[in-house]
Coordinates of C-alpha atoms in Angstrom, one line a residue:
X143 CA 11.8 31.3 13.1
X144 CA 8.0 31.3 13.3
X145 CA 5.8 29.8 10.6
X146 CA 2.0 29.8 10.7
X147 CA -0.9 28.5 8.7
X148 CA -4.7 29.0 9.2
X149 CA -6.3 25.6 8.5
X150 CA -9.9 25.9 7.6
X151 CA -12.4 23.1 8.2
X152 CA -13.8 22.1 4.8
X153 CA -17.4 21.1 4.4
X154 CA -16.3 17.4 4.0
X155 CA -12.8 17.1 5.6
X156 CA -13.6 19.1 8.7
X157 CA -12.5 17.6 11.9
X158 CA -10.8 14.8 10.0
X159 CA -8.1 17.2 8.8
X160 CA -7.7 18.5 12.3
X161 CA -7.4 15.0 13.7
X162 CA -4.9 14.0 11.0
X163 CA -2.7 16.9 11.9
X164 CA -2.7 16.2 15.6
X165 CA -1.9 12.6 14.9
X166 CA 1.0 13.6 12.6
X167 CA 2.7 15.9 15.0
X168 CA 2.6 13.2 17.7
X169 CA 4.1 10.6 15.4
X170 CA 6.8 8.2 16.5
X171 CA 10.4 9.5 16.8
X172 CA 9.8 13.2 17.6
X173 CA 11.1 13.1 21.2
X174 CA 14.8 12.9 22.2
X175 CA 14.4 9.2 23.2
X176 CA 12.7 8.4 19.8
X177 CA 9.3 7.9 21.3
X178 CA 6.1 9.5 20.1
X179 CA 5.5 13.2 20.9
X180 CA 3.8 14.1 24.1
X181 CA 1.0 16.6 23.9
X182 CA 1.1 19.4 26.5
X183 CA -0.6 22.7 27.2
X184 CA -0.4 25.4 29.9
X185 CA 1.2 24.6 33.3
X186 CA -0.9 22.1 35.3
X187 CA -3.0 20.9 32.3
X188 CA -2.7 17.4 31.0
X189 CA -4.4 17.7 27.6
X190 CA -5.7 14.8 25.5
X191 CA -6.0 14.8 21.7
X192 CA -9.5 13.5 21.8
X193 CA -10.7 16.1 24.2
X194 CA -9.1 18.9 22.2
X195 CA -10.7 17.5 19.0
X196 CA -14.1 17.2 20.6
X197 CA -13.9 20.9 21.6
X198 CA -12.9 21.7 18.1
X199 CA -15.8 19.9 16.4
X200 CA -17.6 23.1 15.4
X201 CA -14.6 25.3 14.8
X202 CA -14.4 26.9 11.3
X203 CA -10.6 27.1 11.5
X204 CA -7.5 26.4 13.6
X205 CA -4.1 28.1 13.8
X206 CA -1.0 26.0 13.2
X207 CA 2.2 27.5 14.4
X208 CA 5.8 26.2 14.3
X209 CA 8.4 27.9 16.5
X210 CA 12.0 27.0 15.9
X211 CA 14.6 28.9 18.0
X212 CA 18.0 29.1 16.3
X213 CA 19.5 28.0 19.7
X214 CA 16.9 25.5 20.5
X215 CA 19.4 23.0 21.9
X216 CA 20.7 25.6 24.3
X217 CA 17.2 26.2 25.6
X218 CA 16.9 22.6 26.7
X219 CA 13.2 22.0 27.6
X220 CA 11.2 23.9 25.0
X221 CA 8.0 23.7 27.1
X222 CA 9.0 26.6 29.3
X223 CA 9.6 28.8 26.3
X224 CA 6.4 27.7 24.6
X225 CA 4.2 28.3 27.7
X226 CA 5.8 31.8 28.1
X227 CA 5.2 32.6 24.4
X228 CA 1.5 31.5 24.6
X229 CA 1.0 33.5 27.8
X230 CA 2.4 36.6 26.0
X231 CA 0.2 35.8 22.9
X232 CA -2.9 35.8 25.1
X233 CA -1.9 39.2 26.6
X234 CA -1.4 40.6 23.1
X235 CA -4.7 39.3 21.8
X236 CA -6.7 40.0 25.0
X237 CA -8.3 36.6 25.2
X238 CA -7.6 33.2 26.6
X239 CA -6.6 30.6 24.0
X240 CA -7.3 26.9 23.8
X241 CA -4.0 25.4 22.6
X242 CA -1.9 22.2 22.6
X243 CA 1.8 21.7 21.6
X244 CA 4.3 19.0 20.8
X245 CA 8.1 19.4 20.8
X246 CA 10.1 17.8 17.9
X247 CA 13.7 16.7 18.5
X248 CA 14.1 14.4 15.5
X249 CA 15.7 17.0 13.2
X250 CA 18.9 19.1 13.5
X251 CA 16.8 22.0 14.8
X252 CA 14.5 21.4 17.8
X253 CA 11.1 23.0 17.2
X254 CA 7.6 23.2 18.6
X255 CA 4.3 22.6 16.9
X256 CA 1.5 24.6 18.4
X257 CA -2.2 24.1 17.5
X258 CA -4.7 26.9 18.6
X259 CA -8.4 26.5 18.4
X260 CA -10.3 29.0 16.3
X261 CA -12.8 29.8 19.0
X262 CA -12.3 31.5 22.4
X263 CA -13.8 30.4 25.8
X264 CA -17.1 32.1 24.9
X265 CA -17.4 30.2 21.6
X266 CA -16.7 33.2 19.4
X267 CA -14.4 32.9 16.4
X268 CA -10.9 34.1 17.0
X269 CA -9.5 36.4 14.4
X270 CA -5.7 37.1 14.5
X271 CA -4.1 39.6 12.1
X272 CA -1.7 37.9 9.7
X273 CA 1.0 40.6 10.5
X274 CA 0.9 39.5 14.2
X275 CA 1.4 35.9 13.2
X276 CA 4.0 36.7 10.6
X277 CA 6.2 39.2 12.6
X278 CA 4.7 40.1 16.0
X279 CA 4.8 36.5 17.3
X280 CA 8.3 36.1 16.0
X281 CA 9.4 39.2 17.8
X282 CA 7.8 38.0 21.0
X283 CA 9.5 34.6 20.7
X284 CA 12.9 36.3 20.0
X285 CA 12.5 38.5 23.1
X286 CA 11.9 35.4 25.3
X287 CA 14.9 33.6 23.9
X288 CA 17.1 36.7 24.4
X289 CA 15.9 37.0 28.0
X290 CA 17.0 33.4 28.7
X291 CA 20.2 33.2 26.7
X292 CA 21.3 36.8 26.4
X293 CA 21.7 38.8 23.2
X294 CA 23.5 37.3 20.3
X295 CA 26.9 38.9 19.6
X296 CA 27.5 40.6 16.2
X297 CA 30.2 38.0 15.4
X298 CA 27.8 35.1 16.0
X299 CA 25.3 36.7 13.7
X300 CA 27.9 37.3 11.0
X301 CA 29.2 33.7 11.2
X302 CA 25.6 32.4 10.9
X303 CA 24.9 34.5 7.9
X304 CA 28.2 33.6 6.2
X305 CA 27.5 29.9 6.7
X306 CA 24.6 30.3 4.3
X307 CA 26.9 31.3 1.4
X308 CA 27.7 27.7 0.2
X309 CA 24.5 25.9 1.3
X310 CA 22.7 24.0 -1.5
X311 CA 19.3 25.0 -0.3
X312 CA 17.2 28.2 -0.2
X313 CA 18.7 30.5 2.4
X314 CA 18.0 33.8 4.0
X315 CA 20.4 35.4 1.6
X316 CA 18.4 34.0 -1.3
X317 CA 15.1 35.2 0.1
X318 CA 16.5 38.7 0.5
X319 CA 17.8 38.7 -3.1
X320 CA 14.5 37.3 -4.4
X321 CA 12.8 40.5 -3.3
X322 CA 15.1 42.5 -5.5
X323 CA 14.9 40.4 -8.6
X324 CA 13.0 42.2 -11.5
X325 CA 12.4 40.6 -14.8
X326 CA 14.8 37.8 -13.9
X327 CA 17.7 40.2 -13.3
X328 CA 19.4 41.1 -10.0
X329 CA 21.5 44.3 -9.7
X330 CA 24.2 44.4 -7.1
X331 CA 24.9 48.0 -6.3
X332 CA 28.5 49.2 -5.7
X333 CA 27.4 51.9 -3.4
X334 CA 27.0 50.9 0.2
X335 CA 26.9 53.7 2.7
X336 CA 27.3 51.6 5.9
X337 CA 29.4 48.7 7.1
X338 CA 26.3 46.6 7.3
X339 CA 25.5 47.4 3.7
X340 CA 29.0 46.5 2.5
X341 CA 28.8 43.2 4.5
X342 CA 25.4 42.4 2.8
X343 CA 26.8 43.2 -0.6
X344 CA 29.8 40.9 0.0
X345 CA 27.5 38.1 1.1
X346 CA 25.3 38.4 -2.0
X347 CA 28.3 38.4 -4.3
X348 CA 29.8 35.3 -2.6
X349 CA 26.4 33.6 -2.8
X350 CA 26.0 34.4 -6.5
X351 CA 29.4 33.0 -7.2
X352 CA 28.3 29.8 -5.5
X353 CA 25.1 29.7 -7.5
X354 CA 26.8 30.3 -10.9
X355 CA 28.4 26.8 -11.2
X356 CA 25.1 25.3 -10.3
X357 CA 23.6 27.0 -13.4
X358 CA 21.3 29.2 -11.3
X359 CA 22.9 32.6 -11.9
X360 CA 24.9 34.1 -14.7
X361 CA 27.0 37.3 -14.3
X362 CA 26.4 40.1 -16.7
X363 CA 28.1 43.4 -17.1
X364 CA 27.8 46.4 -14.6
X365 CA 27.0 44.3 -11.6
X366 CA 24.0 42.7 -13.1
X367 CA 23.1 39.0 -12.7
X368 CA 20.7 36.9 -14.8
X369 CA 18.8 34.5 -12.5
X370 CA 17.6 31.2 -14.0
X371 CA 13.8 30.9 -14.0
X372 CA 12.5 29.2 -10.8
X373 CA 16.0 29.4 -9.3
X374 CA 14.6 29.7 -5.8
X375 CA 12.3 26.7 -6.3
X376 CA 15.3 24.7 -7.5
X377 CA 17.2 25.6 -4.4
X378 CA 14.3 24.6 -2.2
X379 CA 14.1 21.2 -4.0
X380 CA 17.8 20.7 -3.5
X381 CA 17.5 21.4 0.2
X382 CA 14.6 19.0 0.5
X383 CA 16.5 16.3 -1.3
X384 CA 19.6 16.8 0.9
X385 CA 17.5 16.6 4.0
X386 CA 16.0 13.3 2.9
X387 CA 19.4 11.9 2.0
X388 CA 20.8 13.0 5.4
X389 CA 17.8 11.4 7.3
X390 CA 18.0 8.2 5.3
X391 CA 21.8 7.9 5.9
X392 CA 21.2 8.5 9.6
X393 CA 18.4 6.0 9.9
X394 CA 19.9 3.2 7.8
X395 CA 23.5 3.8 8.8
X396 CA 24.9 4.1 5.3
X397 CA 25.2 6.6 2.5
X398 CA 25.9 4.2 -0.4
X399 CA 23.0 4.3 -2.8
X400 CA 21.1 6.9 -0.8
X401 CA 23.1 9.7 -2.5
X402 CA 21.8 8.4 -5.8
X403 CA 18.3 9.2 -4.7
X404 CA 16.3 10.1 -7.8
X405 CA 13.2 12.4 -7.9
X406 CA 10.4 10.6 -9.5
X407 CA 9.0 12.3 -12.6
X408 CA 6.4 10.2 -14.5
X409 CA 7.1 12.1 -17.7
X410 CA 10.7 11.1 -17.6
X411 CA 10.5 7.6 -16.0
X412 CA 10.4 4.6 -18.3
X413 CA 6.8 3.4 -18.5
X414 CA 5.6 6.4 -16.4
X415 CA 5.1 4.2 -13.4
X416 CA 7.0 3.1 -10.3
X417 CA 6.3 0.0 -8.2
X418 CA 8.1 -0.6 -4.9
X419 CA 7.8 -0.3 -1.1
X420 CA 7.6 2.8 1.0
X421 CA 11.0 3.2 2.6
X422 CA 10.3 6.5 4.5
X423 CA 7.7 9.3 4.8
X424 CA 8.8 12.9 5.0
X425 CA 6.9 16.2 5.6
X426 CA 7.4 18.8 2.9
X427 CA 5.2 21.3 4.8
X428 CA 4.4 20.3 8.3
X429 CA 1.8 23.1 8.6
X430 CA -0.2 22.1 5.5
X431 CA 0.3 18.3 5.7
X432 CA 2.2 18.1 2.4
X433 CA 4.1 14.8 2.2
X434 CA 6.8 13.1 0.3
X435 CA 7.8 9.4 0.4
X436 CA 10.9 7.5 -0.6
X437 CA 10.0 4.4 -2.6
X438 CA 12.5 1.6 -3.0
X439 CA 11.7 -0.1 -6.3
X440 CA 11.8 -3.9 -6.9
X441 CA 15.5 -3.7 -7.9
X442 CA 16.5 -1.7 -4.8
X443 CA 16.8 1.8 -6.3
X444 CA 15.4 4.6 -4.3
X445 CA 13.0 7.4 -5.6
X446 CA 11.8 10.6 -3.9
X447 CA 8.1 11.0 -4.7
X448 CA 6.2 14.3 -4.0
X449 CA 2.6 13.4 -2.9
X450 CA 1.5 17.0 -2.4
X451 CA -1.2 17.8 0.2
X452 CA -2.1 14.5 1.8
X453 CA -5.7 13.7 2.8
X454 CA -6.1 12.1 6.2
X455 CA -5.4 8.4 6.0
X456 CA -4.2 8.5 2.4
X457 CA -0.5 8.0 3.0
X458 CA 0.5 4.3 3.2
X459 CA 2.7 3.2 6.1
X460 CA 6.4 2.4 5.7
X461 CA 6.9 -1.0 4.1
X462 CA 3.6 -0.9 2.1
X463 CA 3.7 -1.9 -1.6
X464 CA 2.7 1.0 -3.8
X465 CA 2.4 1.9 -7.4
X466 CA 3.1 5.5 -8.4
X467 CA 2.0 7.0 -11.7
X468 CA 1.1 10.3 -13.3
X469 CA -1.9 12.3 -12.4
X470 CA -3.3 14.9 -14.8
X471 CA -5.2 17.6 -12.8
X472 CA -8.7 18.2 -14.2
X473 CA -11.0 21.1 -14.2
X474 CA -13.5 21.1 -11.3
X475 CA -17.1 21.5 -12.2
X476 CA -17.2 24.4 -9.7
X477 CA -14.4 26.1 -11.5
X478 CA -16.2 25.8 -14.8
X479 CA -19.3 27.4 -13.3
X480 CA -17.3 30.3 -11.9
X481 CA -15.5 30.8 -15.2
X482 CA -18.7 30.8 -17.1
X483 CA -20.3 33.4 -14.8
X484 CA -17.2 35.6 -14.9
X485 CA -17.1 35.4 -18.7
X486 CA -20.6 37.0 -18.9
X487 CA -20.1 39.6 -16.1
X488 CA -16.8 41.2 -17.0
X489 CA -14.6 39.0 -15.0
X490 CA -16.6 39.1 -11.8
X491 CA -18.2 36.4 -9.5
X492 CA -20.5 36.8 -6.5
X493 CA -23.3 34.9 -4.9
X494 CA -25.7 37.4 -6.3
X495 CA -24.4 37.1 -9.8
X496 CA -24.5 33.3 -9.4
X497 CA -28.1 33.4 -8.4
X498 CA -29.0 35.6 -11.4
X499 CA -27.2 33.2 -13.8
X500 CA -28.8 30.1 -12.2
X501 CA -32.0 30.9 -10.2
X502 CA -32.4 27.2 -9.3
X503 CA -29.1 27.1 -7.4
X504 CA -29.3 26.8 -3.6
X505 CA -27.5 29.1 -1.1
X506 CA -25.5 26.1 0.1
X507 CA -24.4 25.4 -3.5
X508 CA -23.3 29.0 -4.0
X509 CA -21.5 29.0 -0.7
X510 CA -19.4 26.0 -1.9
X511 CA -18.2 28.1 -4.8
X512 CA -17.3 30.9 -2.4
X513 CA -15.3 28.5 -0.3
X514 CA -13.5 27.3 -3.4
X515 CA -12.6 30.9 -4.3
X516 CA -11.4 31.6 -0.8
X517 CA -8.9 28.7 -1.1
X518 CA -7.8 30.0 -4.5
X519 CA -7.4 33.6 -3.1
X520 CA -5.0 32.3 -0.5
X521 CA -3.0 30.8 -3.4
X522 CA -2.9 34.1 -5.3
X523 CA -5.2 32.9 -8.1
X524 CA -8.1 35.3 -7.5
X525 CA -8.8 38.6 -5.7
X526 CA -11.7 39.5 -3.4
X527 CA -12.9 43.0 -3.9
X528 CA -14.2 45.4 -1.2
X529 CA -17.8 44.9 -2.2
X530 CA -17.5 41.1 -1.6
X531 CA -17.3 40.1 -5.3
X532 CA -14.4 38.3 -6.8
X533 CA -12.1 39.4 -9.6
X534 CA -11.6 36.3 -11.9
X535 CA -8.6 36.4 -14.3
X536 CA -9.0 35.5 -17.9
X537 CA -6.8 32.4 -17.4
X538 CA -8.7 31.3 -14.3
X539 CA -9.3 27.7 -15.4
X540 CA -5.6 27.3 -16.2
X541 CA -4.5 28.6 -12.9
X542 CA -7.1 26.6 -11.0
X543 CA -5.9 23.4 -12.6
X544 CA -2.3 24.3 -11.8
X545 CA -3.4 24.9 -8.2
X546 CA -4.8 21.3 -8.1
X547 CA -1.7 19.8 -9.7
X548 CA 0.5 21.5 -7.1
X549 CA -1.7 20.2 -4.2
X550 CA -1.6 16.7 -5.6
X551 CA 2.1 16.7 -6.3
X552 CA 1.4 15.7 -9.9
X553 CA 1.4 11.9 -9.1
X554 CA -1.2 9.2 -8.4
X555 CA -0.6 6.8 -5.6
X556 CA -2.1 3.3 -5.4
X557 CA -1.5 1.1 -2.4
X558 CA -1.1 -2.5 -3.7
X559 CA -0.6 -4.0 -0.3
X560 CA -0.7 -2.6 3.2
X561 CA 1.5 -5.4 4.3
X562 CA 5.3 -5.4 3.8
X563 CA 6.9 -7.9 1.4
X564 CA 8.3 -9.7 4.4
X565 CA 4.9 -9.9 6.2
X566 CA 3.3 -11.3 3.0
X567 CA 5.8 -14.2 2.8
X568 CA 4.2 -16.0 5.8
X569 CA 0.8 -14.3 5.9
X570 CA -2.1 -16.7 6.3
X571 CA -4.3 -15.0 3.7
X572 CA -4.3 -14.1 0.0
X573 CA -1.6 -11.5 -0.6
X574 CA -0.3 -9.3 -3.4
X575 CA 2.5 -11.7 -3.9
X576 CA 0.0 -14.4 -4.8
X577 CA -1.5 -12.3 -7.7
X578 CA -0.2 -12.0 -11.2
X579 CA 2.2 -9.1 -11.6
X580 CA 2.3 -8.7 -15.4
X581 CA 5.5 -7.2 -16.5
X582 CA 6.6 -6.3 -13.0
X583 CA 10.0 -7.7 -12.2
X584 CA 13.0 -7.1 -10.0
X585 CA 15.3 -9.0 -7.6
X586 CA 13.3 -8.1 -4.5
X587 CA 10.0 -9.3 -6.0
X588 CA 11.6 -12.5 -7.3
X589 CA 13.2 -13.3 -3.9
X590 CA 9.9 -12.6 -2.0
X591 CA 7.9 -14.5 -4.5
X592 CA 10.1 -17.6 -4.2
X593 CA 10.0 -17.4 -0.4
X594 CA 6.2 -17.2 -0.5
X595 CA 5.9 -20.2 -2.8
X596 CA 8.1 -22.2 -0.4
X597 CA 6.0 -21.3 2.6
X598 CA 2.8 -22.1 0.8
X599 CA 4.1 -25.6 0.0
X600 CA 5.2 -26.2 3.6
X601 CA 1.6 -25.3 4.6
X602 CA 0.1 -27.8 2.2
X603 CA -1.6 -25.0 0.3
X604 CA 0.4 -25.4 -2.9
X605 CA 1.2 -28.5 -4.8
X606 CA 5.0 -29.3 -5.3
X607 CA 4.8 -28.6 -9.0
X608 CA 2.5 -25.5 -8.8
X609 CA 3.5 -21.8 -8.5
X610 CA 0.0 -20.3 -8.1
X611 CA -2.9 -20.8 -5.7
X612 CA -6.0 -22.5 -7.0
X613 CA -9.5 -21.3 -6.2
X614 CA -10.0 -23.7 -3.4
X615 CA -6.8 -22.7 -1.6
X616 CA -7.6 -19.0 -2.1
X617 CA -11.0 -19.6 -0.5
X618 CA -9.5 -21.3 2.5
X619 CA -6.9 -18.6 3.0
X620 CA -9.5 -15.8 2.8
X621 CA -11.8 -17.6 5.2
X622 CA -9.0 -18.3 7.7
X623 CA -7.7 -14.7 7.6
X624 CA -11.2 -13.2 8.0
X625 CA -12.0 -15.6 10.9
X626 CA -8.8 -14.7 12.7
X627 CA -9.4 -10.9 12.4
X628 CA -13.0 -11.3 13.7
X629 CA -11.9 -13.5 16.6
X630 CA -9.2 -11.0 17.7
X631 CA -11.7 -8.1 17.8
X632 CA -14.4 -10.2 19.5
X633 CA -12.0 -11.4 22.2
X634 CA -10.6 -7.9 22.8
X635 CA -14.0 -6.2 23.0
X636 CA -16.4 -8.9 24.1
X637 CA -18.8 -8.0 21.2
X638 CA -20.4 -10.1 18.5
X639 CA -19.6 -9.7 14.8
X640 CA -22.4 -9.3 12.2
X641 CA -22.2 -10.0 8.5
X642 CA -24.0 -7.3 6.6
X643 CA -26.3 -8.8 3.9
X644 CA -27.9 -6.6 1.2
X645 CA -30.2 -4.1 2.9
X646 CA -28.7 -4.6 6.4
X647 CA -27.3 -1.6 8.3
X648 CA -25.2 -1.1 11.4
X649 CA -25.0 2.1 13.5
X650 CA -21.8 2.7 15.3
X651 CA -18.5 4.4 15.4
X652 CA -15.7 4.0 12.8
X653 CA -13.1 2.7 15.2
X654 CA -10.0 1.8 13.2
X655 CA -8.7 0.1 10.1
X656 CA -7.2 -3.4 9.8
X657 CA -4.7 -4.4 7.2
X658 CA -5.4 -7.7 5.6
X659 CA -3.6 -9.5 2.8
X660 CA -6.4 -8.7 0.3
X661 CA -6.6 -5.0 1.4
X662 CA -7.8 -2.8 4.2
X663 CA -11.1 -3.1 6.1
X664 CA -12.8 -0.6 8.5
X665 CA -14.2 -1.7 11.9
X666 CA -17.6 -0.1 12.6
X667 CA -19.0 -1.0 16.0
X668 CA -21.2 -0.1 18.9
X669 CA -21.5 -1.5 22.5
X670 CA -22.8 -4.9 21.4
X671 CA -21.7 -5.6 17.9
X672 CA -19.3 -4.7 15.1
X673 CA -18.9 -5.2 11.4
X674 CA -16.0 -5.3 9.0
X675 CA -16.6 -3.3 5.8
X676 CA -14.3 -2.3 2.9
X677 CA -12.1 0.7 3.7
X678 CA -11.8 3.9 1.7
X679 CA -9.6 6.9 2.4
X680 CA -12.6 9.1 2.7
X681 CA -13.8 7.4 5.9
X682 CA -10.6 8.2 7.7
X683 CA -11.7 11.8 8.1
X684 CA -14.5 10.5 10.4
X685 CA -12.6 8.2 12.7
X686 CA -14.3 8.1 16.0
X687 CA -17.6 9.5 14.7
X688 CA -21.0 8.0 14.6
X689 CA -22.1 6.7 11.2
X690 CA -24.6 4.3 9.6
X691 CA -23.2 1.7 7.2
X692 CA -25.6 0.0 4.8
X693 CA -25.0 -3.0 2.5
X694 CA -26.4 -2.4 -1.0
X695 CA -26.3 -4.4 -4.2
X696 CA -23.4 -2.2 -5.3
X697 CA -21.4 -2.4 -2.1
X698 CA -21.4 -0.6 1.3
X699 CA -22.5 3.0 1.7
X700 CA -22.2 5.1 4.8
X701 CA -23.9 8.2 6.2
X702 CA -22.5 10.8 8.6
X703 CA -25.3 12.7 10.3
X704 CA -27.6 13.9 7.5
X705 CA -24.9 14.0 4.8
X706 CA -24.6 11.1 2.5
X707 CA -21.1 10.1 1.7
X708 CA -19.6 8.0 -1.1
X709 CA -19.8 4.3 -1.0
X710 CA -17.0 2.3 0.6
X711 CA -17.0 -0.2 -2.2
X712 CA -18.3 -0.6 -5.7

């Protein structure tokens, strides 16, 4: 199996999205021994993520590829196979490629993530035909596996296909049937001229018989089957849920309770919100950085939450306390502009038409709308015509909102504490456990809260008859926590900390984030000094880059190059 995605550097996310993807594919637990993934390249090279990202700084796009041989375990070391495949890819394309790869062994199917820069050695953009990525590369990978392991026997192929009949997930049989579904109906022909055709017909009938009790298919007369709307998506969701259950059972050594994993739907959940801790993080789409998390609520029940396409740095770590609610996707102002222009031009948009409708608009402003349409084109919302204009459907705004809702997973995620409940119990700082929780309740919260109160009393921070911290104790804890964080950084780096007052600035790199009881702070520093400023997810895209942070009356703002970014605090 070969999957690919062309990730384009957005005007804002840019290198941050590339960095986040490299960080993700090297995450803990992807090697056979459970350690983090080791980046590798061509034979003799020892690539570094920072060097690769530095070379990618001006790239407009990158190619993300997943190669998953069916007999990956039999191949053993996947590096030999990957290097041979990339050598063949360079021959096919007639150019040298700048690439890195990581092998993943933490699933039932060993596979390799390959990231290819979008520029060649001469700095020119690399363009690869989708057909080559979709089928040509797969053919090359298959040939290499066959050379090493020999051809698969017909009996092995038949057994593998038959094993898909009773799987509660989207299978190759389903994808083949999906292509033949018209108007929600699937016709199984009785006429098969070959043995292969008869075998395929038998597989489909057996598969449909399995889907019928699940309510996804209904047999009609004359070999016709009525398929439930979105039956393929339902199967994909079932497979995703089963994968999560199997992983949780393996990690935590038990199935009790895990099998009752419930998908979070804010429309159907009482109160529309969910508060709990992050139990695990799962990729829904490793190429596009879509994520799901499992949240264990305050009574110990477990929920599967679809986060959609995750921004760099936006996914909280395991153990963090979060609140999940509903998110209603809204119209973008750019989409409204596009729709208004199309309404007056017979359903067309172009930069020329935009300039005619709004002569005051800049070229950069119009280009931003073109990039938006390009993203929507890849999702099948709009169509680009041969003359460079765009065909805008009548229901464009509705489809654009649906596109945003799908990207966001339909939920909002708020991190209440970056520290686990266990860490908060003895943390020398003001924590989420010390705040009022309104109507939030649950055995886990009550237990942690009681332990926190007992510890505060032992430290002399809480009177024997009190259950909440007073202003003086809160001040002492905040000052102690801040001083400890500053001292650690100063001792490690030999630099001096500066406190930004209104009007003060600091020029340096965004180095990392630090989790405090009261929230997250960003470390911005240079060779001589550093400052701690409030953290926002947007800054994570620029980790390692030079910026200027300035304290204003409203908070702290920051600037990357000549582009002003949103404030870190308000």
